[in-house]
Amino acid sequence: MRVSASVPSRILLGVGAGIAAYKACELTRRLRDAGAEVRVVLTANAERFVTATTFQALSGQPVRTSLWDAAAEAAMGHIELARWADRIVIAPATADLIARLAHGRADDLLTTLCLASERPPLLVPAMNHAMWAHPATQANVATLRARGVELLGPAVGDQACGESGPGRMVEPADIIAALSRIPLDGALAGRRVVCSAGPTYEDLDPVRFIGNRSSGRMGFAIAAAAQAAGAQVTLIAGPVSLATPAGVTRIDVRSAQAMLAAMTAAAAEADIVIAVAAVADYRPAAASAGKIRKSGAALTLTLVENPDILAALTALPRRPFLVGFAAETEDLEARARAKLARKGIDLIAANRVGDGLGIETEDNALELYWPGGHASLPRAPKPQLAQQLIAAIAGRLAAPRGTPA
Ligand code: C5P
């Protein structure tokens, strides 16, 4: 089964003059790790934030900053450079760069390259939230979008200027994922997908709980990928601080029992359920109504087992295609296959926890097992892996029952 994707091989990275330029260094590195040849063009003011030497070292290629560099033009002229690129990526794309691109200006090397290229660039905006919200910027963005330019972000959150709102540059891992997007067009069109994500919190008293370190990133990325593949997606999220993916219906829950109730109701109408949440195996037998006080002696908590949500869904009268996750530290295949059989589900995505992978990390790697078959999804940023998982699920749904691979 082919489910992998890769970034375009020749990427021209344009860096605008914003503090997020420091993240473009990491992006250069990651693009090279993903196998791309990267040539960097800095705007004149971008050099005030990060030096050309930094990008030269990271890209292993000469960096260009000016249209008027005779030696660089002799080596590869700007029109040649524009044609060389499979994709132009501008990160960070400042309000000024967006304005100049919207108006077709060619007053420096980067804008000239964009005008000379036949392929629309990918813009990754980063700026103060008020600058982003300004009608002038929004009109420029609309002009560019109408011309087929893709904009990624901005993300919402704390900004370097000390304020908060939409304006943060999307993280390098998500830019890589966007560049390596698998064409999922319509792979899940008309399907209803329910996805769970994040941890559950089991309350001990009004201020304390038992939780776990799940960030929710994998589940949110899967919900976004399913939505991008044409599915109608309901995301049942434990307590996480992540923005809801566009077009996805989100239901927030706290405990395993609340997640069971929400999942059972949503799954009754679903075609596919993907259980990514790290559900607490145990909960306190009773949550204390008041705050538990120090007594000077040891404290014993009595925990009772939580219901297995996935296993419960196998009993639904209209049973959806059920996908589970298994985080393991050893005997990955044996344990994952045992779990597949024990829970009576259709596919399990297993990951080895540790070595910088799994919970609370940006990257992951998955082994997929289903009755009689197996596929490996090698280490990749979670959004990219999510697309590959959705492609694999779509493949399994299309395959006649009992097909091994
Ligand atoms: O048995 P284990 O917890 O390792 O299984 C993990 C898988 O089962 C995940 O897909 C998780 O969302 C799901 N699960 C569940 N209900 C539980 C515990 C785990 O649905 N109580």
Short mmCIF file of C-alpha atoms and ligand atoms in Angstrom, two decimals:
data_model
loop_
_atom_site.label_atom_id
_atom_site.label_comp_id
_atom_site.label_asym_id
_atom_site.label_seq_id
_atom_site.Cartn_x
_atom_site.Cartn_y
_atom_site.Cartn_z
CA MET A 1 0.00 0.00 0.00
CA ARG A 2 1.53 3.36 -1.00
CA VAL A 3 0.76 5.99 1.60
CA SER A 4 3.95 8.04 1.74
CA ALA A 5 4.49 11.56 0.44
CA SER A 6 7.46 13.84 0.25
CA VAL A 7 8.22 17.53 -0.06
CA PRO A 8 8.96 19.08 -3.47
CA SER A 9 12.65 18.51 -4.26
CA ARG A 10 13.67 22.11 -5.08
CA ILE A 11 12.39 24.71 -2.68
CA LEU A 12 13.06 28.40 -2.82
CA LEU A 13 12.56 29.74 0.69
CA GLY A 14 11.86 33.47 0.90
CA VAL A 15 12.37 34.99 4.34
CA GLY A 16 10.64 38.27 5.24
CA ALA A 17 11.59 40.77 7.93
CA GLY A 18 9.81 39.52 11.02
CA ILE A 19 10.95 38.05 14.31
CA ALA A 20 9.55 34.67 13.14
CA ALA A 21 12.52 34.61 10.71
CA TYR A 22 14.31 32.58 13.38
CA LYS A 23 11.83 29.74 12.74
CA ALA A 24 12.83 29.80 9.05
CA CYS A 25 16.24 28.46 10.16
CA GLU A 26 14.59 25.38 11.64
CA LEU A 27 12.41 25.10 8.53
CA THR A 28 15.50 25.12 6.28
CA ARG A 29 16.99 22.32 8.34
CA ARG A 30 13.82 20.23 8.31
CA LEU A 31 13.28 20.70 4.57
CA ARG A 32 16.78 19.36 3.96
CA ASP A 33 16.11 16.45 6.33
CA ALA A 34 13.01 15.73 4.23
CA GLY A 35 15.27 15.47 1.17
CA ALA A 36 14.74 18.90 -0.43
CA GLU A 37 17.39 21.15 -1.96
CA VAL A 38 16.77 24.58 -0.42
CA ARG A 39 17.88 27.97 -1.75
CA VAL A 40 17.19 30.90 0.53
CA VAL A 41 16.38 34.48 -0.46
CA LEU A 42 16.27 37.09 2.30
CA THR A 43 14.63 40.48 1.97
CA ALA A 44 16.99 43.34 2.83
CA ASN A 45 15.38 43.86 6.24
CA ALA A 46 15.19 40.13 7.05
CA GLU A 47 18.96 40.34 7.48
CA ARG A 48 18.33 42.53 10.53
CA PHE A 49 16.82 39.44 12.22
CA VAL A 50 18.87 36.50 10.93
CA THR A 51 22.07 36.56 8.91
CA ALA A 52 22.66 35.16 5.44
CA THR A 53 25.57 33.17 6.91
CA THR A 54 23.15 31.21 9.12
CA PHE A 55 21.01 30.22 6.14
CA GLN A 56 24.04 29.48 3.99
CA ALA A 57 25.31 27.04 6.61
CA LEU A 58 21.88 25.41 7.04
CA SER A 59 21.01 25.18 3.34
CA GLY A 60 24.51 24.39 2.09
CA GLN A 61 23.83 26.84 -0.76
CA PRO A 62 24.70 30.48 -1.42
CA VAL A 63 22.04 32.83 -0.04
CA ARG A 64 20.74 35.74 -2.08
CA THR A 65 19.58 39.05 -0.72
CA SER A 66 19.68 41.44 -3.67
CA LEU A 67 18.70 41.67 -7.30
CA TRP A 68 21.83 43.70 -7.92
CA ASP A 69 24.47 41.13 -6.98
CA ALA A 70 26.40 40.76 -10.26
CA ALA A 71 28.33 37.64 -9.19
CA ALA A 72 25.18 35.82 -8.01
CA GLU A 73 23.26 36.83 -11.15
CA ALA A 74 26.11 35.46 -13.27
CA ALA A 75 25.90 32.10 -11.41
CA MET A 76 22.09 31.74 -11.59
CA GLY A 77 20.06 34.67 -12.88
CA HIS A 78 16.84 35.56 -11.10
CA ILE A 79 14.58 34.27 -13.89
CA GLU A 80 16.51 31.00 -13.90
CA LEU A 81 16.19 30.84 -10.09
CA ALA A 82 12.41 31.37 -10.31
CA ARG A 83 12.15 28.53 -12.87
CA TRP A 84 14.47 26.29 -10.87
CA ALA A 85 12.09 26.16 -7.90
CA ASP A 86 9.42 23.45 -7.72
CA ARG A 87 7.81 25.57 -5.02
CA ILE A 88 8.42 29.04 -3.58
CA VAL A 89 7.68 29.17 0.15
CA ILE A 90 7.69 32.52 1.96
CA ALA A 91 8.06 32.18 5.73
CA PRO A 92 7.58 34.52 7.45
CA ALA A 93 5.40 36.44 5.01
CA THR A 94 5.09 39.91 6.56
CA ALA A 95 2.20 42.35 6.03
CA ASP A 96 4.47 44.39 3.75
CA LEU A 97 5.49 41.40 1.62
CA ILE A 98 1.84 40.32 1.31
CA ALA A 99 0.91 43.86 0.24
CA ARG A 100 3.69 44.02 -2.34
CA LEU A 101 2.84 40.57 -3.73
CA ALA A 102 -0.87 41.43 -3.93
CA HIS A 103 -0.01 44.49 -6.02
CA GLY A 104 2.41 42.65 -8.30
CA ARG A 105 5.37 44.74 -7.19
CA ALA A 106 8.86 43.61 -8.20
CA ASP A 107 10.93 46.03 -6.17
CA ASP A 108 13.34 43.51 -4.68
CA LEU A 109 14.67 40.06 -5.48
CA LEU A 110 11.99 38.04 -3.65
CA THR A 111 8.97 39.82 -5.14
CA THR A 112 10.63 39.71 -8.60
CA LEU A 113 11.08 35.94 -8.24
CA CYS A 114 7.41 35.50 -7.32
CA LEU A 115 6.34 37.52 -10.34
CA ALA A 116 8.66 35.54 -12.61
CA SER A 117 7.42 32.18 -11.34
CA GLU A 118 4.50 30.45 -13.01
CA ARG A 119 3.60 28.59 -9.79
CA PRO A 120 1.81 30.44 -6.97
CA PRO A 121 3.93 30.63 -3.81
CA LEU A 122 2.96 29.19 -0.42
CA LEU A 123 2.78 32.10 2.03
CA VAL A 124 3.18 31.55 5.78
CA PRO A 125 2.11 34.86 7.35
CA ALA A 126 3.51 36.17 10.63
CA MET A 127 2.77 39.59 12.03
CA ASN A 128 1.11 41.42 14.92
CA HIS A 129 -2.55 40.32 15.20
CA ALA A 130 -3.86 43.86 14.56
CA MET A 131 -1.80 44.09 11.36
CA TRP A 132 -3.24 40.75 10.24
CA ALA A 133 -6.80 41.83 11.03
CA HIS A 134 -6.41 45.21 9.30
CA PRO A 135 -8.79 45.54 6.32
CA ALA A 136 -5.84 46.44 4.06
CA THR A 137 -4.07 43.16 4.87
CA GLN A 138 -7.30 41.16 4.61
CA ALA A 139 -8.04 42.70 1.19
CA ASN A 140 -4.51 41.82 0.03
CA VAL A 141 -4.94 38.27 1.31
CA ALA A 142 -8.26 37.94 -0.53
CA THR A 143 -6.61 39.20 -3.75
CA LEU A 144 -3.81 36.66 -3.43
CA ARG A 145 -6.17 33.78 -2.60
CA ALA A 146 -8.30 34.63 -5.63
CA ARG A 147 -5.12 34.26 -7.69
CA GLY A 148 -4.54 30.75 -6.34
CA VAL A 149 -1.93 31.65 -3.74
CA GLU A 150 -2.10 29.33 -0.74
CA LEU A 151 -1.75 30.85 2.74
CA LEU A 152 -0.91 28.66 5.71
CA GLY A 153 -1.96 30.18 9.03
CA PRO A 154 -1.39 32.42 10.85
CA ALA A 155 -1.68 30.44 14.06
CA VAL A 156 -3.38 31.91 17.12
CA GLY A 157 -1.49 32.46 20.38
CA ASP A 158 1.11 34.53 22.22
CA GLN A 159 3.13 36.87 20.05
CA ALA A 160 6.71 38.11 20.36
CA CYS A 161 5.33 41.65 20.85
CA GLY A 162 3.71 40.50 24.10
CA GLU A 163 0.17 40.50 22.71
CA SER A 164 -1.96 37.53 21.76
CA GLY A 165 -4.14 36.63 18.78
CA PRO A 166 -3.88 35.36 15.19
CA GLY A 167 -0.45 36.25 13.80
CA ARG A 168 2.00 33.56 14.89
CA MET A 169 3.90 31.76 12.15
CA VAL A 170 2.77 28.15 11.69
CA GLU A 171 5.38 25.73 13.07
CA PRO A 172 7.99 24.28 10.65
CA ALA A 173 6.60 20.74 11.08
CA ASP A 174 3.17 21.92 9.89
CA ILE A 175 4.72 23.75 6.92
CA ILE A 176 6.51 20.53 5.94
CA ALA A 177 3.20 18.65 6.27
CA ALA A 178 1.45 21.19 4.02
CA LEU A 179 4.19 20.84 1.44
CA SER A 180 4.01 17.06 1.51
CA ARG A 181 0.25 16.91 1.50
CA ILE A 182 -0.99 13.69 -0.03
CA PRO A 183 -3.75 14.34 -2.53
CA LEU A 184 -6.58 13.03 -0.36
CA ASP A 185 -9.23 14.75 -2.47
CA GLY A 186 -12.46 13.01 -1.76
CA ALA A 187 -10.87 9.84 -0.31
CA LEU A 188 -13.43 10.00 2.54
CA ALA A 189 -16.11 12.01 0.75
CA GLY A 190 -19.54 11.39 2.26
CA ARG A 191 -18.11 9.50 5.26
CA ARG A 192 -18.83 10.48 8.83
CA VAL A 193 -15.75 10.28 11.02
CA VAL A 194 -15.57 10.49 14.81
CA CYS A 195 -12.13 11.04 16.29
CA SER A 196 -11.11 11.26 19.95
CA ALA A 197 -8.01 13.15 21.08
CA GLY A 198 -6.02 14.24 24.11
CA PRO A 199 -5.97 12.94 27.67
CA THR A 200 -8.83 12.47 30.11
CA TYR A 201 -8.78 14.04 33.57
CA GLU A 202 -10.18 12.01 36.44
CA ASP A 203 -11.06 14.33 39.33
CA LEU A 204 -9.87 13.57 42.84
CA ASP A 205 -11.39 16.68 44.40
CA PRO A 206 -12.38 20.17 43.15
CA VAL A 207 -8.73 21.13 42.45
CA ARG A 208 -6.85 17.89 41.69
CA PHE A 209 -7.08 15.23 39.04
CA ILE A 210 -5.28 12.23 37.58
CA GLY A 211 -4.26 12.96 33.99
CA ASN A 212 -1.57 12.13 31.49
CA ARG A 213 0.83 13.90 29.13
CA SER A 214 -1.08 13.45 25.86
CA SER A 215 -0.99 16.78 23.95
CA GLY A 216 -3.85 15.95 21.58
CA ARG A 217 -1.75 16.92 18.55
CA MET A 218 -1.98 13.55 16.81
CA GLY A 219 -5.78 13.34 17.19
CA PHE A 220 -6.29 16.93 16.06
CA ALA A 221 -4.05 16.34 13.04
CA ILE A 222 -6.05 13.21 12.16
CA ALA A 223 -9.34 15.10 12.45
CA ALA A 224 -7.93 17.82 10.14
CA ALA A 225 -6.68 15.23 7.63
CA ALA A 226 -10.04 13.41 7.61
CA GLN A 227 -11.82 16.73 7.03
CA ALA A 228 -9.39 17.54 4.20
CA ALA A 229 -10.23 14.13 2.69
CA GLY A 230 -13.88 15.16 2.44
CA ALA A 231 -15.28 13.58 5.62
CA GLN A 232 -17.76 15.16 8.01
CA VAL A 233 -15.72 15.09 11.22
CA THR A 234 -16.67 15.19 14.91
CA LEU A 235 -13.69 15.61 17.22
CA ILE A 236 -14.21 14.58 20.83
CA ALA A 237 -11.44 16.29 22.75
CA GLY A 238 -10.16 15.79 26.25
CA PRO A 239 -8.61 18.82 28.03
CA VAL A 240 -6.06 20.25 25.56
CA SER A 241 -5.09 23.74 24.47
CA LEU A 242 -5.31 23.37 20.71
CA ALA A 243 -7.31 25.29 18.11
CA THR A 244 -10.17 23.38 16.45
CA PRO A 245 -9.24 22.40 12.87
CA ALA A 246 -11.28 24.32 10.28
CA GLY A 247 -14.55 22.64 9.32
CA VAL A 248 -14.48 20.16 12.22
CA THR A 249 -17.23 19.90 14.88
CA ARG A 250 -15.67 19.74 18.33
CA ILE A 251 -17.12 18.37 21.56
CA ASP A 252 -15.04 18.98 24.71
CA VAL A 253 -15.09 16.41 27.49
CA ARG A 254 -13.07 15.92 30.66
CA SER A 255 -13.35 12.40 32.07
CA ALA A 256 -13.29 8.93 30.51
CA GLN A 257 -16.94 8.44 31.39
CA ALA A 258 -17.89 11.72 29.68
CA MET A 259 -15.82 10.64 26.67
CA LEU A 260 -17.62 7.27 26.59
CA ALA A 261 -21.02 9.01 26.55
CA ALA A 262 -19.98 11.47 23.79
CA MET A 263 -18.28 8.78 21.70
CA THR A 264 -21.19 6.34 21.97
CA ALA A 265 -23.68 8.99 20.87
CA ALA A 266 -21.52 10.25 17.96
CA ALA A 267 -20.36 6.79 16.84
CA ALA A 268 -23.94 5.56 16.42
CA GLU A 269 -24.14 7.68 13.27
CA ALA A 270 -20.50 7.29 12.15
CA ASP A 271 -18.82 5.29 9.40
CA ILE A 272 -15.36 5.45 10.95
CA VAL A 273 -14.21 5.95 14.55
CA ILE A 274 -10.56 6.75 15.23
CA ALA A 275 -9.78 6.55 18.96
CA VAL A 276 -6.60 8.52 19.50
CA ALA A 277 -7.33 9.74 23.03
CA ALA A 278 -5.12 8.53 25.86
CA VAL A 279 -8.01 7.51 28.08
CA ALA A 280 -7.21 7.05 31.78
CA ASP A 281 -7.40 3.37 32.64
CA TYR A 282 -8.52 4.14 36.20
CA ARG A 283 -10.49 6.82 38.01
CA PRO A 284 -10.90 7.56 41.72
CA ALA A 285 -13.71 5.42 43.18
CA ALA A 286 -15.30 8.67 44.37
CA ALA A 287 -14.27 12.30 43.85
CA SER A 288 -14.14 14.17 47.15
CA ALA A 289 -16.66 17.05 47.31
CA GLY A 290 -14.19 19.19 49.28
CA LYS A 291 -10.45 19.63 48.88
CA ILE A 292 -8.55 16.64 50.31
CA ARG A 293 -6.54 17.96 53.31
CA LYS A 294 -3.05 16.97 54.45
CA SER A 295 -3.35 14.68 57.46
CA GLY A 296 0.31 14.03 58.25
CA ALA A 297 -0.15 10.36 57.33
CA ALA A 298 0.07 8.40 54.08
CA LEU A 299 -2.93 8.75 51.80
CA THR A 300 -4.45 5.76 50.01
CA LEU A 301 -6.56 6.35 46.93
CA THR A 302 -8.95 3.71 45.71
CA LEU A 303 -9.16 3.60 41.91
CA VAL A 304 -11.69 1.75 39.81
CA GLU A 305 -11.25 0.71 36.19
CA ASN A 306 -12.68 2.92 33.46
CA PRO A 307 -14.80 1.42 30.67
CA ASP A 308 -12.95 0.56 27.45
CA ILE A 309 -14.60 2.97 25.02
CA LEU A 310 -13.44 1.29 21.83
CA ALA A 311 -14.46 -2.16 22.99
CA ALA A 312 -17.89 -0.75 23.90
CA LEU A 313 -18.32 0.59 20.37
CA THR A 314 -17.97 -2.88 18.85
CA ALA A 315 -21.44 -3.62 20.27
CA LEU A 316 -23.15 -0.77 18.38
CA PRO A 317 -26.03 -2.03 16.19
CA ARG A 318 -24.53 -0.18 13.20
CA ARG A 319 -20.87 -0.87 13.89
CA PRO A 320 -18.48 1.66 12.31
CA PHE A 321 -14.95 0.86 11.05
CA LEU A 322 -12.97 1.06 14.29
CA VAL A 323 -9.39 2.30 14.52
CA GLY A 324 -7.44 2.22 17.79
CA PHE A 325 -4.03 3.38 18.90
CA ALA A 326 -1.46 1.51 20.95
CA ALA A 327 1.51 3.19 22.59
CA GLU A 328 4.02 0.54 23.55
CA THR A 329 7.51 0.47 24.98
CA GLU A 330 8.33 -3.14 23.96
CA ASP A 331 7.10 -6.11 21.83
CA LEU A 332 5.30 -3.62 19.59
CA GLU A 333 3.85 -6.01 17.02
CA ALA A 334 2.80 -8.78 19.42
CA ARG A 335 1.15 -6.37 21.84
CA ALA A 336 -0.54 -4.35 19.09
CA ARG A 337 -1.91 -7.48 17.40
CA ALA A 338 -3.14 -8.81 20.74
CA LYS A 339 -4.92 -5.49 21.33
CA LEU A 340 -6.44 -5.57 17.83
CA ALA A 341 -7.94 -8.98 18.58
CA ARG A 342 -8.92 -8.29 22.20
CA LYS A 343 -10.77 -5.08 21.39
CA GLY A 344 -12.29 -6.58 18.24
CA ILE A 345 -11.36 -3.56 16.09
CA ASP A 346 -10.46 -3.22 12.41
CA LEU A 347 -7.09 -1.47 12.46
CA ILE A 348 -4.56 -0.51 15.10
CA ALA A 349 -1.91 2.20 14.82
CA ALA A 350 0.97 1.35 17.09
CA ASN A 351 3.81 3.61 18.12
CA ARG A 352 6.86 2.98 20.19
CA VAL A 353 7.01 5.51 23.02
CA GLY A 354 10.46 6.92 23.72
CA ASP A 355 13.45 8.00 21.57
CA GLY A 356 11.84 11.40 21.00
CA LEU A 357 8.68 9.82 19.58
CA GLY A 358 5.10 9.46 20.78
CA ILE A 359 3.44 11.44 23.51
CA GLU A 360 4.20 15.22 23.83
CA THR A 361 6.44 15.18 20.73
CA GLU A 362 6.19 16.79 17.29
CA ASP A 363 7.17 13.70 15.33
CA ASN A 364 5.83 10.20 15.43
CA ALA A 365 6.17 6.90 13.56
CA LEU A 366 3.39 4.34 13.25
CA GLU A 367 3.06 0.65 12.48
CA LEU A 368 -0.41 -0.20 11.20
CA TYR A 369 -1.84 -3.67 11.75
CA TRP A 370 -5.11 -5.13 10.63
CA PRO A 371 -6.24 -8.76 10.44
CA GLY A 372 -3.80 -10.31 7.98
CA GLY A 373 -1.94 -7.11 7.00
CA HIS A 374 0.61 -4.50 7.99
CA ALA A 375 2.02 -1.13 6.81
CA SER A 376 4.81 1.06 8.19
CA LEU A 377 4.57 4.84 8.33
CA PRO A 378 8.12 6.03 9.06
CA ARG A 379 9.06 8.96 11.32
CA ALA A 380 7.42 12.20 10.20
CA PRO A 381 5.77 15.29 11.71
CA LYS A 382 2.34 14.38 13.14
CA PRO A 383 0.27 16.32 10.55
CA GLN A 384 2.04 14.49 7.73
CA LEU A 385 1.62 11.14 9.43
CA ALA A 386 -2.06 11.90 9.99
CA GLN A 387 -2.57 12.29 6.23
CA GLN A 388 -0.82 8.98 5.62
CA LEU A 389 -3.01 7.27 8.22
CA ILE A 390 -6.16 8.67 6.61
CA ALA A 391 -4.94 7.47 3.20
CA ALA A 392 -4.36 4.02 4.71
CA ILE A 393 -7.82 3.95 6.35
CA ALA A 394 -9.42 4.99 3.05
CA GLY A 395 -7.47 2.16 1.39
CA ARG A 396 -8.69 -0.40 3.93
CA LEU A 397 -12.31 0.74 3.52
CA ALA A 398 -12.00 0.36 -0.23
CA ALA A 399 -10.38 -3.07 0.03
CA PRO A 400 -12.62 -6.13 0.00
CA ARG A 401 -12.89 -7.71 3.48
CA GLY A 402 -9.99 -10.01 4.35
CA THR A 403 -7.53 -8.44 1.86
CA PRO A 404 -4.11 -8.64 3.52
CA ALA A 405 -2.40 -5.48 2.14
O1 C5P B 1 -5.74 -0.71 25.97
P1 C5P B 1 -5.07 0.59 25.60
O2 C5P B 1 -5.38 1.70 26.55
O3 C5P B 1 -3.59 0.48 25.36
O4 C5P B 1 -5.70 0.94 24.18
C1 C5P B 1 -5.49 2.14 23.54
C2 C5P B 1 -6.60 2.39 22.57
O5 C5P B 1 -7.85 2.14 23.17
C3 C5P B 1 -6.65 3.82 22.11
O6 C5P B 1 -7.20 3.82 20.81
C4 C5P B 1 -7.59 4.46 23.12
O7 C5P B 1 -8.21 5.62 22.61
C5 C5P B 1 -8.57 3.35 23.37
N1 C5P B 1 -9.09 3.29 24.74
C6 C5P B 1 -10.45 3.39 24.94
N2 C5P B 1 -10.96 3.33 26.21
C7 C5P B 1 -10.16 3.15 27.27
C8 C5P B 1 -8.77 3.03 27.08
C9 C5P B 1 -8.27 3.11 25.80
O8 C5P B 1 -11.19 3.52 23.96
N3 C5P B 1 -10.68 3.10 28.48
#
